[in-house]
Amino acid sequence: MEVNIMIRYGELSTKGKNKKNFIQQLAYNVKKALRNFPSVKVRPEYDFMYLDLNGALEHEVLPYLEHVFGIQSYSPVYKVDKDFSQLSKQVVQLLADRDLENKTFKIAAKRSDHEFYMDTQELNLALGQVVLQAYPQLSVRMKQPDIQIKVDVRREAIYVSTQVYKGAGGLPVGTSGRGMMMLSGGIDSPVASYLALKRGLDIEMVHFYSPPYTSPQSLRKTQELTKKLAKYGGTIQFIEVPFTKIQEAIKANCPDTYLMTLTRRFMLRITDELRQKRKGLVILNGESIGQVASQTLHSMIAINEVTNTPILRPVAAMDKLEIIQIAEQIDTFELSIQPFEDCCTVFAPPSPKTKPNLDKVHHYEEKLDVDALIQEAVNHVKIYPISSDTSFEEDTKDMDELL
Ligand code: ATP
Ligand code: MG
């Protein structure tokens, strides 16, 4: 029996004039997600998208659609000869390995070929009888049945679907423009990344690291987190920013209580510079109001002063427990709680200012050659793509320790 997959668009369907671009982007993202199935053909249409499997196995393809944003739901659709006994046989077979105990069902027939010898009412009744006879544990229910058996009679064949899978929702990644995501190895910024991807942003990861104060494992951990997120975002560019010199300069010239504020201002300036170079529109981070000293409103004001670029904080108003729940759901939590030091924790003062004074901040920065330090860091970044099947082989030993 020939099988295709039908994809429904969700929020996309309300996008008016932009709808065409959204559909094109979604088709591109679906193709990328299915890159290991070269036979599958993606056919975007105005209201649905179809995947012709051309021999690829449906149960192998389906799991790859689960993480593609912009999909509301999807269903395998089976092509059946235009003959009622064929149709009956196939429907009975399709239900065979489902748990049907105490479940309700409904047949929803549609007929665009009006020359077919049964009309929709006849089809609903006759096929309903067949299903009840084969599976007496089922009962019929018109409103919100557990199983909806859709039958679409068309000129060339009959199409049947019995199952609807829930998609990831959101908007197709790439339809909302580019943002620079400040990714640490913690719990919050990977969740913020996921939420940004879900709203259609194309994100690039910016990670600050400070060897030898931070270990290769801590960098690897952030790369592994990016790999997990690439499941949703396709390929993600990862930007490593060498940060040791800047942290040493701050440490040597400024009081401990201002280390955190000054460090964050540098991070933000560098991220903004990279954003400009790479045609990003916004900056994103994993700040959550009140969580730690750097995340009080006063602190955010002091840090934010260095740029006018919009900074999106997808988890700003969420509780830690809510953030953790998402981290578990997207499978980043276990990695995030691995105890590898972040560049901020290494230099973390025992008591950072929760209400930094801006005059003092400016005064301390005068002791540093801010522009030169920033330029040097920006000139030495490493940029490379990470996708869900990237393997970081050259260092497998580190990986084993990490996982
Ligand atoms: P997270 O769990 O995301 O690490 P956190 O609770 O540890 O957050 P902070 O360490 O105060 O909070 O960091 C706040 C935000 O600053 C992070 O969410 C991230 O966006 C950014 N950030 C912190 N450290 C780094 C880093 N080394 N590289 C890039 N961004 C960073
Ligand atoms: Mg952190």
Short mmCIF file of C-alpha atoms and ligand atoms in Angstrom, two decimals:
data_model
loop_
_atom_site.label_atom_id
_atom_site.label_comp_id
_atom_site.label_asym_id
_atom_site.label_seq_id
_atom_site.Cartn_x
_atom_site.Cartn_y
_atom_site.Cartn_z
CA MET A 1 0.00 0.00 0.00
CA GLU A 2 1.49 3.32 -1.04
CA VAL A 3 1.92 5.77 1.79
CA ASN A 4 2.50 9.52 1.91
CA ILE A 5 2.67 11.88 4.85
CA MET A 6 0.44 14.92 5.06
CA ILE A 7 1.65 17.91 7.08
CA ARG A 8 -0.70 20.61 8.43
CA TYR A 9 0.62 24.11 8.92
CA GLY A 10 -0.72 25.49 12.20
CA GLU A 11 -0.11 29.16 12.96
CA LEU A 12 1.25 29.55 9.47
CA SER A 13 -2.17 29.37 7.98
CA THR A 14 -2.97 32.83 9.38
CA LYS A 15 0.05 34.55 7.91
CA GLY A 16 -1.63 36.15 4.91
CA LYS A 17 0.75 37.55 2.34
CA ASN A 18 3.83 36.02 3.93
CA LYS A 19 2.37 32.59 3.81
CA LYS A 20 4.27 31.64 0.68
CA ASN A 21 7.64 32.43 2.26
CA PHE A 22 6.69 30.55 5.38
CA ILE A 23 5.73 27.48 3.38
CA GLN A 24 8.94 27.62 1.37
CA GLN A 25 11.04 27.89 4.52
CA LEU A 26 9.13 25.03 6.12
CA ALA A 27 9.65 22.86 3.03
CA TYR A 28 13.37 23.63 3.18
CA ASN A 29 13.52 22.81 6.91
CA VAL A 30 11.62 19.55 6.38
CA LYS A 31 14.02 18.55 3.61
CA LYS A 32 16.95 19.26 5.87
CA ALA A 33 15.41 17.28 8.72
CA LEU A 34 14.92 14.35 6.31
CA ARG A 35 18.35 14.59 4.70
CA ASN A 36 19.04 10.95 5.51
CA PHE A 37 16.07 9.89 3.36
CA PRO A 38 17.02 10.98 -0.17
CA SER A 39 14.05 9.23 -1.79
CA VAL A 40 11.49 11.37 0.06
CA LYS A 41 10.01 14.12 -2.06
CA VAL A 42 8.62 17.22 -0.32
CA ARG A 43 5.60 18.73 -2.08
CA PRO A 44 4.49 21.99 -0.50
CA GLU A 45 0.98 23.11 -1.37
CA TYR A 46 -1.06 26.04 -0.17
CA ASP A 47 -2.95 24.29 2.64
CA PHE A 48 -0.94 21.15 3.23
CA MET A 49 2.48 19.78 2.56
CA TYR A 50 2.86 16.26 1.25
CA LEU A 51 5.82 13.94 1.59
CA ASP A 52 6.05 11.23 -1.06
CA LEU A 53 8.02 8.53 0.70
CA ASN A 54 9.03 6.66 -2.48
CA GLY A 55 9.98 3.56 -0.55
CA ALA A 56 11.31 5.18 2.63
CA LEU A 57 9.78 3.55 5.70
CA GLU A 58 7.07 5.59 7.32
CA HIS A 59 7.93 4.61 10.90
CA GLU A 60 11.52 5.71 10.30
CA VAL A 61 10.59 9.04 8.74
CA LEU A 62 7.88 10.11 11.19
CA PRO A 63 10.11 10.76 14.25
CA TYR A 64 12.13 13.33 12.28
CA LEU A 65 9.09 15.54 11.85
CA GLU A 66 8.43 15.75 15.57
CA HIS A 67 10.95 18.57 16.11
CA VAL A 68 10.30 20.72 13.06
CA PHE A 69 8.75 24.04 14.10
CA GLY A 70 5.84 25.34 12.02
CA ILE A 71 4.12 21.94 11.83
CA GLN A 72 0.82 21.70 13.67
CA SER A 73 0.17 18.03 13.00
CA TYR A 74 0.93 15.30 10.51
CA SER A 75 -0.60 12.05 9.36
CA PRO A 76 0.42 9.10 7.27
CA VAL A 77 -1.97 8.88 4.33
CA TYR A 78 -2.46 5.55 2.56
CA LYS A 79 -3.38 5.23 -1.09
CA VAL A 80 -5.97 2.54 -1.75
CA ASP A 81 -7.59 1.26 -4.98
CA LYS A 82 -11.07 2.59 -5.67
CA ASP A 83 -12.89 -0.47 -4.50
CA PHE A 84 -14.89 -0.81 -1.30
CA SER A 85 -13.66 -4.26 -0.37
CA GLN A 86 -10.06 -3.14 -0.85
CA LEU A 87 -10.77 -0.08 1.27
CA SER A 88 -12.35 -2.17 4.03
CA LYS A 89 -9.42 -4.57 4.12
CA GLN A 90 -6.90 -1.77 4.36
CA VAL A 91 -8.73 0.12 7.10
CA VAL A 92 -9.03 -3.04 9.21
CA GLN A 93 -5.34 -3.68 8.68
CA LEU A 94 -4.39 -0.12 9.64
CA LEU A 95 -6.10 -0.49 12.99
CA ALA A 96 -4.61 -3.90 13.71
CA ASP A 97 -1.72 -2.91 15.95
CA ARG A 98 -3.45 -0.08 17.77
CA ASP A 99 -4.75 -0.28 21.32
CA LEU A 100 -8.50 -0.19 20.72
CA GLU A 101 -9.84 -1.23 24.12
CA ASN A 102 -12.82 0.99 25.05
CA LYS A 103 -11.94 3.48 22.34
CA THR A 104 -14.38 5.43 20.20
CA PHE A 105 -14.15 6.07 16.45
CA LYS A 106 -15.75 7.85 13.58
CA ILE A 107 -15.50 7.53 9.81
CA ALA A 108 -15.19 10.87 8.05
CA ALA A 109 -15.60 10.30 4.33
CA LYS A 110 -15.16 12.96 1.67
CA ARG A 111 -15.75 12.54 -2.01
CA SER A 112 -14.31 14.79 -4.66
CA ASP A 113 -14.94 12.15 -7.32
CA HIS A 114 -18.72 12.20 -7.54
CA GLU A 115 -18.74 9.32 -9.96
CA PHE A 116 -17.63 6.87 -7.31
CA TYR A 117 -20.37 4.32 -6.75
CA MET A 118 -20.94 5.14 -3.04
CA ASP A 119 -21.70 8.57 -1.62
CA THR A 120 -20.18 9.83 1.64
CA GLN A 121 -23.15 8.78 3.75
CA GLU A 122 -23.05 5.24 2.38
CA LEU A 123 -19.32 5.10 2.86
CA ASN A 124 -19.54 6.27 6.48
CA LEU A 125 -22.19 3.68 7.32
CA ALA A 126 -20.74 0.73 5.43
CA LEU A 127 -17.16 1.26 6.56
CA GLY A 128 -18.37 1.87 10.14
CA GLN A 129 -20.06 -1.54 10.04
CA VAL A 130 -16.91 -3.21 8.78
CA VAL A 131 -14.79 -1.66 11.54
CA LEU A 132 -17.30 -2.57 14.28
CA GLN A 133 -17.46 -6.14 13.06
CA ALA A 134 -13.66 -6.48 13.03
CA TYR A 135 -13.18 -4.70 16.37
CA PRO A 136 -16.23 -5.09 18.62
CA GLN A 137 -14.35 -3.39 21.48
CA LEU A 138 -14.76 -0.09 19.60
CA SER A 139 -17.83 2.12 19.70
CA VAL A 140 -18.97 4.91 17.41
CA ARG A 141 -18.84 8.51 18.54
CA MET A 142 -19.40 11.56 16.36
CA LYS A 143 -17.97 14.23 18.66
CA GLN A 144 -14.28 14.03 19.56
CA PRO A 145 -13.76 10.34 18.88
CA ASP A 146 -10.42 8.78 19.93
CA ILE A 147 -9.82 7.62 16.38
CA GLN A 148 -10.88 9.52 13.31
CA ILE A 149 -10.70 7.50 10.11
CA LYS A 150 -10.52 9.93 7.22
CA VAL A 151 -11.43 8.65 3.79
CA ASP A 152 -10.92 10.91 0.81
CA VAL A 153 -12.25 9.58 -2.50
CA ARG A 154 -10.49 11.24 -5.41
CA ARG A 155 -10.34 10.64 -9.10
CA GLU A 156 -7.11 8.64 -9.05
CA ALA A 157 -7.50 6.72 -5.78
CA ILE A 158 -8.87 6.70 -2.25
CA TYR A 159 -6.71 8.18 0.50
CA VAL A 160 -7.10 6.96 4.07
CA SER A 161 -5.61 8.22 7.31
CA THR A 162 -6.28 6.97 10.81
CA GLN A 163 -3.71 8.74 12.91
CA VAL A 164 -2.83 12.34 13.69
CA TYR A 165 0.52 13.16 15.31
CA LYS A 166 0.96 16.44 17.12
CA GLY A 167 3.68 18.64 15.63
CA ALA A 168 6.06 20.96 17.46
CA GLY A 169 4.00 24.09 16.70
CA GLY A 170 5.68 27.49 16.52
CA LEU A 171 7.00 29.09 13.33
CA PRO A 172 9.49 27.64 10.83
CA VAL A 173 13.06 28.39 11.90
CA GLY A 174 14.43 31.14 9.68
CA THR A 175 11.18 33.05 9.13
CA SER A 176 11.71 35.57 11.94
CA GLY A 177 15.25 36.73 11.15
CA ARG A 178 18.58 36.09 12.81
CA GLY A 179 19.54 36.51 16.45
CA MET A 180 22.80 36.02 18.34
CA MET A 181 22.23 33.70 21.28
CA MET A 182 24.59 34.02 24.25
CA LEU A 183 25.01 30.39 25.20
CA SER A 184 26.63 29.33 28.45
CA GLY A 185 26.69 25.78 29.70
CA GLY A 186 23.91 26.40 32.22
CA ILE A 187 20.28 25.36 32.29
CA ASP A 188 18.69 28.61 31.17
CA SER A 189 20.35 29.63 27.92
CA PRO A 190 19.68 26.31 26.13
CA VAL A 191 16.00 26.65 27.08
CA ALA A 192 16.02 30.26 25.85
CA SER A 193 17.55 28.98 22.60
CA TYR A 194 14.80 26.41 22.17
CA LEU A 195 12.09 29.03 22.74
CA ALA A 196 13.74 31.40 20.26
CA LEU A 197 13.92 28.68 17.61
CA LYS A 198 10.28 27.90 18.26
CA ARG A 199 9.34 31.47 17.31
CA GLY A 200 11.13 31.06 14.01
CA LEU A 201 14.44 32.75 14.83
CA ASP A 202 17.55 31.58 13.12
CA ILE A 203 20.05 31.66 15.99
CA GLU A 204 23.82 31.62 16.06
CA MET A 205 25.49 30.62 19.32
CA VAL A 206 28.03 32.94 20.91
CA HIS A 207 30.06 31.29 23.64
CA PHE A 208 32.78 32.94 25.73
CA TYR A 209 35.45 30.69 27.08
CA SER A 210 38.59 31.32 29.10
CA PRO A 211 41.26 28.67 28.84
CA PRO A 212 43.07 27.58 30.93
CA TYR A 213 40.62 28.73 33.61
CA THR A 214 37.87 26.84 31.86
CA SER A 215 38.52 23.31 30.65
CA PRO A 216 38.03 21.79 27.18
CA GLN A 217 35.18 19.80 28.70
CA SER A 218 33.28 22.95 29.49
CA LEU A 219 33.56 24.06 25.87
CA ARG A 220 32.56 20.58 24.73
CA LYS A 221 29.53 20.69 26.96
CA THR A 222 28.31 23.85 25.24
CA GLN A 223 28.93 22.28 21.82
CA GLU A 224 26.95 19.22 22.89
CA LEU A 225 24.12 21.46 24.04
CA THR A 226 24.15 23.12 20.62
CA LYS A 227 23.97 19.70 19.02
CA LYS A 228 20.83 18.92 21.03
CA LEU A 229 19.28 22.21 19.90
CA ALA A 230 20.24 21.55 16.28
CA LYS A 231 17.55 18.88 16.32
CA TYR A 232 15.12 21.81 16.23
CA GLY A 233 17.20 24.39 14.39
CA GLY A 234 18.91 22.43 11.65
CA THR A 235 22.54 23.46 11.41
CA ILE A 236 23.57 26.08 13.98
CA GLN A 237 26.69 28.23 13.68
CA PHE A 238 28.77 28.10 16.85
CA ILE A 239 31.04 31.05 17.64
CA GLU A 240 33.80 30.53 20.18
CA VAL A 241 35.05 33.78 21.65
CA PRO A 242 38.41 33.72 23.46
CA PHE A 243 37.77 35.63 26.68
CA THR A 244 40.79 34.96 28.90
CA LYS A 245 42.64 38.22 28.27
CA ILE A 246 39.60 40.33 28.99
CA GLN A 247 38.84 38.54 32.21
CA GLU A 248 42.45 38.85 33.35
CA ALA A 249 42.48 42.56 32.50
CA ILE A 250 39.29 43.18 34.46
CA LYS A 251 40.53 41.14 37.40
CA ALA A 252 43.84 43.01 37.49
CA ASN A 253 42.34 46.49 37.29
CA CYS A 254 38.91 46.54 38.89
CA PRO A 255 37.44 45.65 42.29
CA ASP A 256 35.97 42.21 42.74
CA THR A 257 32.46 43.46 43.40
CA TYR A 258 32.29 44.91 39.86
CA LEU A 259 33.87 41.95 38.01
CA MET A 260 30.54 40.48 37.07
CA THR A 261 29.01 43.71 35.74
CA LEU A 262 32.13 44.59 33.76
CA THR A 263 32.49 41.08 32.38
CA ARG A 264 28.89 41.07 31.19
CA ARG A 265 29.31 44.44 29.52
CA PHE A 266 32.25 43.08 27.55
CA MET A 267 30.31 40.00 26.55
CA LEU A 268 27.45 42.11 25.34
CA ARG A 269 29.63 44.51 23.35
CA ILE A 270 31.39 41.61 21.64
CA THR A 271 28.13 39.84 20.89
CA ASP A 272 26.80 43.04 19.38
CA GLU A 273 29.87 43.45 17.22
CA LEU A 274 29.48 39.87 15.98
CA ARG A 275 25.80 40.47 15.38
CA GLN A 276 26.62 43.38 13.12
CA LYS A 277 29.21 41.44 11.17
CA ARG A 278 26.90 38.47 10.73
CA LYS A 279 23.75 40.37 9.91
CA GLY A 280 21.86 39.48 13.05
CA LEU A 281 18.94 41.63 14.15
CA VAL A 282 18.76 40.97 17.89
CA ILE A 283 20.68 39.47 20.80
CA LEU A 284 19.23 36.79 23.06
CA ASN A 285 20.27 35.45 26.43
CA GLY A 286 19.10 33.16 29.20
CA GLU A 287 18.60 35.78 31.90
CA SER A 288 15.75 35.23 34.29
CA ILE A 289 14.69 38.10 36.53
CA GLY A 290 16.06 37.91 40.03
CA GLN A 291 17.73 34.53 39.63
CA VAL A 292 21.27 35.65 40.46
CA ALA A 293 23.08 38.94 41.10
CA SER A 294 23.62 39.71 37.42
CA GLN A 295 19.92 39.37 36.78
CA THR A 296 18.40 42.01 39.01
CA LEU A 297 16.77 44.81 37.06
CA HIS A 298 19.44 47.26 38.26
CA SER A 299 22.11 44.94 37.04
CA MET A 300 20.39 44.44 33.68
CA ILE A 301 20.28 48.23 33.24
CA ALA A 302 23.99 48.55 33.98
CA ILE A 303 24.88 45.75 31.58
CA ASN A 304 22.41 46.74 28.89
CA GLU A 305 23.79 50.29 28.75
CA VAL A 306 26.44 49.29 26.20
CA THR A 307 23.99 48.68 23.36
CA ASN A 308 20.71 49.80 21.82
CA THR A 309 20.24 46.49 20.06
CA PRO A 310 17.09 44.75 21.30
CA ILE A 311 17.91 41.97 23.74
CA LEU A 312 15.34 39.20 23.93
CA ARG A 313 15.19 37.19 27.13
CA PRO A 314 12.88 34.27 26.42
CA VAL A 315 13.00 32.91 29.99
CA ALA A 316 12.99 36.29 31.80
CA ALA A 317 9.63 35.77 33.46
CA MET A 318 9.80 32.04 34.07
CA ASP A 319 10.43 30.29 37.38
CA LYS A 320 13.48 28.07 37.64
CA LEU A 321 11.25 25.00 37.93
CA GLU A 322 9.40 25.91 34.75
CA ILE A 323 12.71 26.35 32.97
CA ILE A 324 13.94 22.99 34.25
CA GLN A 325 10.78 21.33 33.00
CA ILE A 326 11.49 22.49 29.46
CA ALA A 327 15.19 21.59 29.81
CA GLU A 328 14.11 18.03 30.64
CA GLN A 329 11.65 17.92 27.81
CA ILE A 330 14.28 18.99 25.26
CA ASP A 331 16.90 16.74 26.83
CA THR A 332 19.44 19.42 27.74
CA PHE A 333 19.05 19.21 31.51
CA GLU A 334 21.42 16.29 32.15
CA LEU A 335 24.16 17.99 30.16
CA SER A 336 23.57 21.39 31.73
CA ILE A 337 24.00 20.11 35.27
CA GLN A 338 27.38 18.54 34.53
CA PRO A 339 29.72 20.39 36.86
CA PHE A 340 32.08 22.11 34.42
CA GLU A 341 33.04 25.65 35.24
CA ASP A 342 31.77 28.52 33.13
CA CYS A 343 34.07 31.49 32.57
CA CYS A 344 31.82 33.50 34.84
CA THR A 345 31.96 31.09 37.72
CA VAL A 346 35.76 30.97 37.65
CA PHE A 347 36.04 34.69 38.20
CA ALA A 348 32.87 35.00 40.21
CA PRO A 349 33.30 37.30 43.19
CA PRO A 350 31.94 36.18 46.54
CA SER A 351 29.53 39.13 46.61
CA PRO A 352 28.77 40.76 43.27
CA LYS A 353 26.90 44.09 43.23
CA THR A 354 23.18 43.67 42.78
CA LYS A 355 22.83 47.45 42.29
CA PRO A 356 25.94 48.46 40.34
CA ASN A 357 26.64 52.19 40.18
CA LEU A 358 27.03 53.35 36.59
CA ASP A 359 29.54 56.11 37.41
CA LYS A 360 31.77 53.55 39.01
CA VAL A 361 31.35 51.20 36.09
CA HIS A 362 32.50 53.94 33.71
CA HIS A 363 35.37 54.84 35.98
CA TYR A 364 36.67 51.26 36.06
CA GLU A 365 36.32 50.85 32.34
CA GLU A 366 38.55 53.89 31.81
CA LYS A 367 41.37 51.83 33.23
CA LEU A 368 40.98 49.31 30.42
CA ASP A 369 41.53 49.60 26.70
CA VAL A 370 38.00 48.48 26.00
CA ASP A 371 38.04 48.84 22.21
CA ALA A 372 41.36 47.08 21.72
CA LEU A 373 40.35 44.20 23.97
CA ILE A 374 37.09 43.78 22.09
CA GLN A 375 38.72 43.93 18.67
CA GLU A 376 41.29 41.37 19.66
CA ALA A 377 38.64 38.95 20.87
CA VAL A 378 36.47 39.49 17.78
CA ASN A 379 39.46 38.94 15.49
CA HIS A 380 40.18 35.59 17.08
CA VAL A 381 36.78 33.96 17.17
CA LYS A 382 36.33 30.49 15.71
CA ILE A 383 33.13 29.85 13.80
CA TYR A 384 31.89 26.44 12.75
CA PRO A 385 28.57 24.68 12.09
CA ILE A 386 27.07 22.14 14.47
CA SER A 387 24.21 19.86 13.40
CA SER A 388 22.41 17.01 15.10
CA ASP A 389 24.80 14.51 13.54
CA THR A 390 28.04 16.38 14.12
CA SER A 391 30.47 14.18 16.01
CA PHE A 392 33.27 15.70 18.02
CA GLU A 393 35.52 12.74 17.46
CA GLU A 394 39.00 14.08 17.82
CA ASP A 395 38.40 14.27 21.55
CA THR A 396 36.29 11.24 22.32
CA LYS A 397 37.88 10.77 25.68
CA ASP A 398 36.61 14.14 26.86
CA MET A 399 33.20 13.23 25.52
CA ASP A 400 33.08 10.01 27.48
CA GLU A 401 33.94 11.83 30.63
CA LEU A 402 31.24 14.31 29.88
CA LEU A 403 28.35 11.98 29.14
P1 ATP B 1 22.59 29.78 32.24
O1 ATP B 1 21.90 28.65 32.94
O2 ATP B 1 22.01 30.07 30.91
O3 ATP B 1 24.09 29.63 32.25
P2 ATP B 1 22.76 31.21 34.61
O4 ATP B 1 21.63 31.01 35.51
O5 ATP B 1 24.01 30.45 34.88
O6 ATP B 1 22.28 31.01 33.13
P3 ATP B 1 24.31 33.57 34.38
O7 ATP B 1 25.55 32.79 34.54
O8 ATP B 1 24.10 34.81 35.18
O9 ATP B 1 23.00 32.75 34.59
O10 ATP B 1 24.20 33.97 32.86
C1 ATP B 1 23.15 34.74 32.36
C2 ATP B 1 23.19 34.69 30.86
O11 ATP B 1 24.41 35.27 30.37
C3 ATP B 1 23.22 33.26 30.34
O12 ATP B 1 21.95 32.73 30.26
C4 ATP B 1 23.84 33.46 28.97
O13 ATP B 1 22.89 33.94 28.06
C5 ATP B 1 24.87 34.56 29.24
N1 ATP B 1 26.19 33.94 29.53
C6 ATP B 1 26.73 33.65 30.70
N2 ATP B 1 27.93 33.06 30.57
C7 ATP B 1 28.17 32.97 29.24
C8 ATP B 1 29.24 32.47 28.42
N3 ATP B 1 30.31 31.90 28.95
N4 ATP B 1 29.10 32.56 27.09
C9 ATP B 1 28.00 33.10 26.53
N5 ATP B 1 26.98 33.59 27.23
C10 ATP B 1 27.04 33.53 28.56
MG MG B 2 25.75 30.34 33.64
#
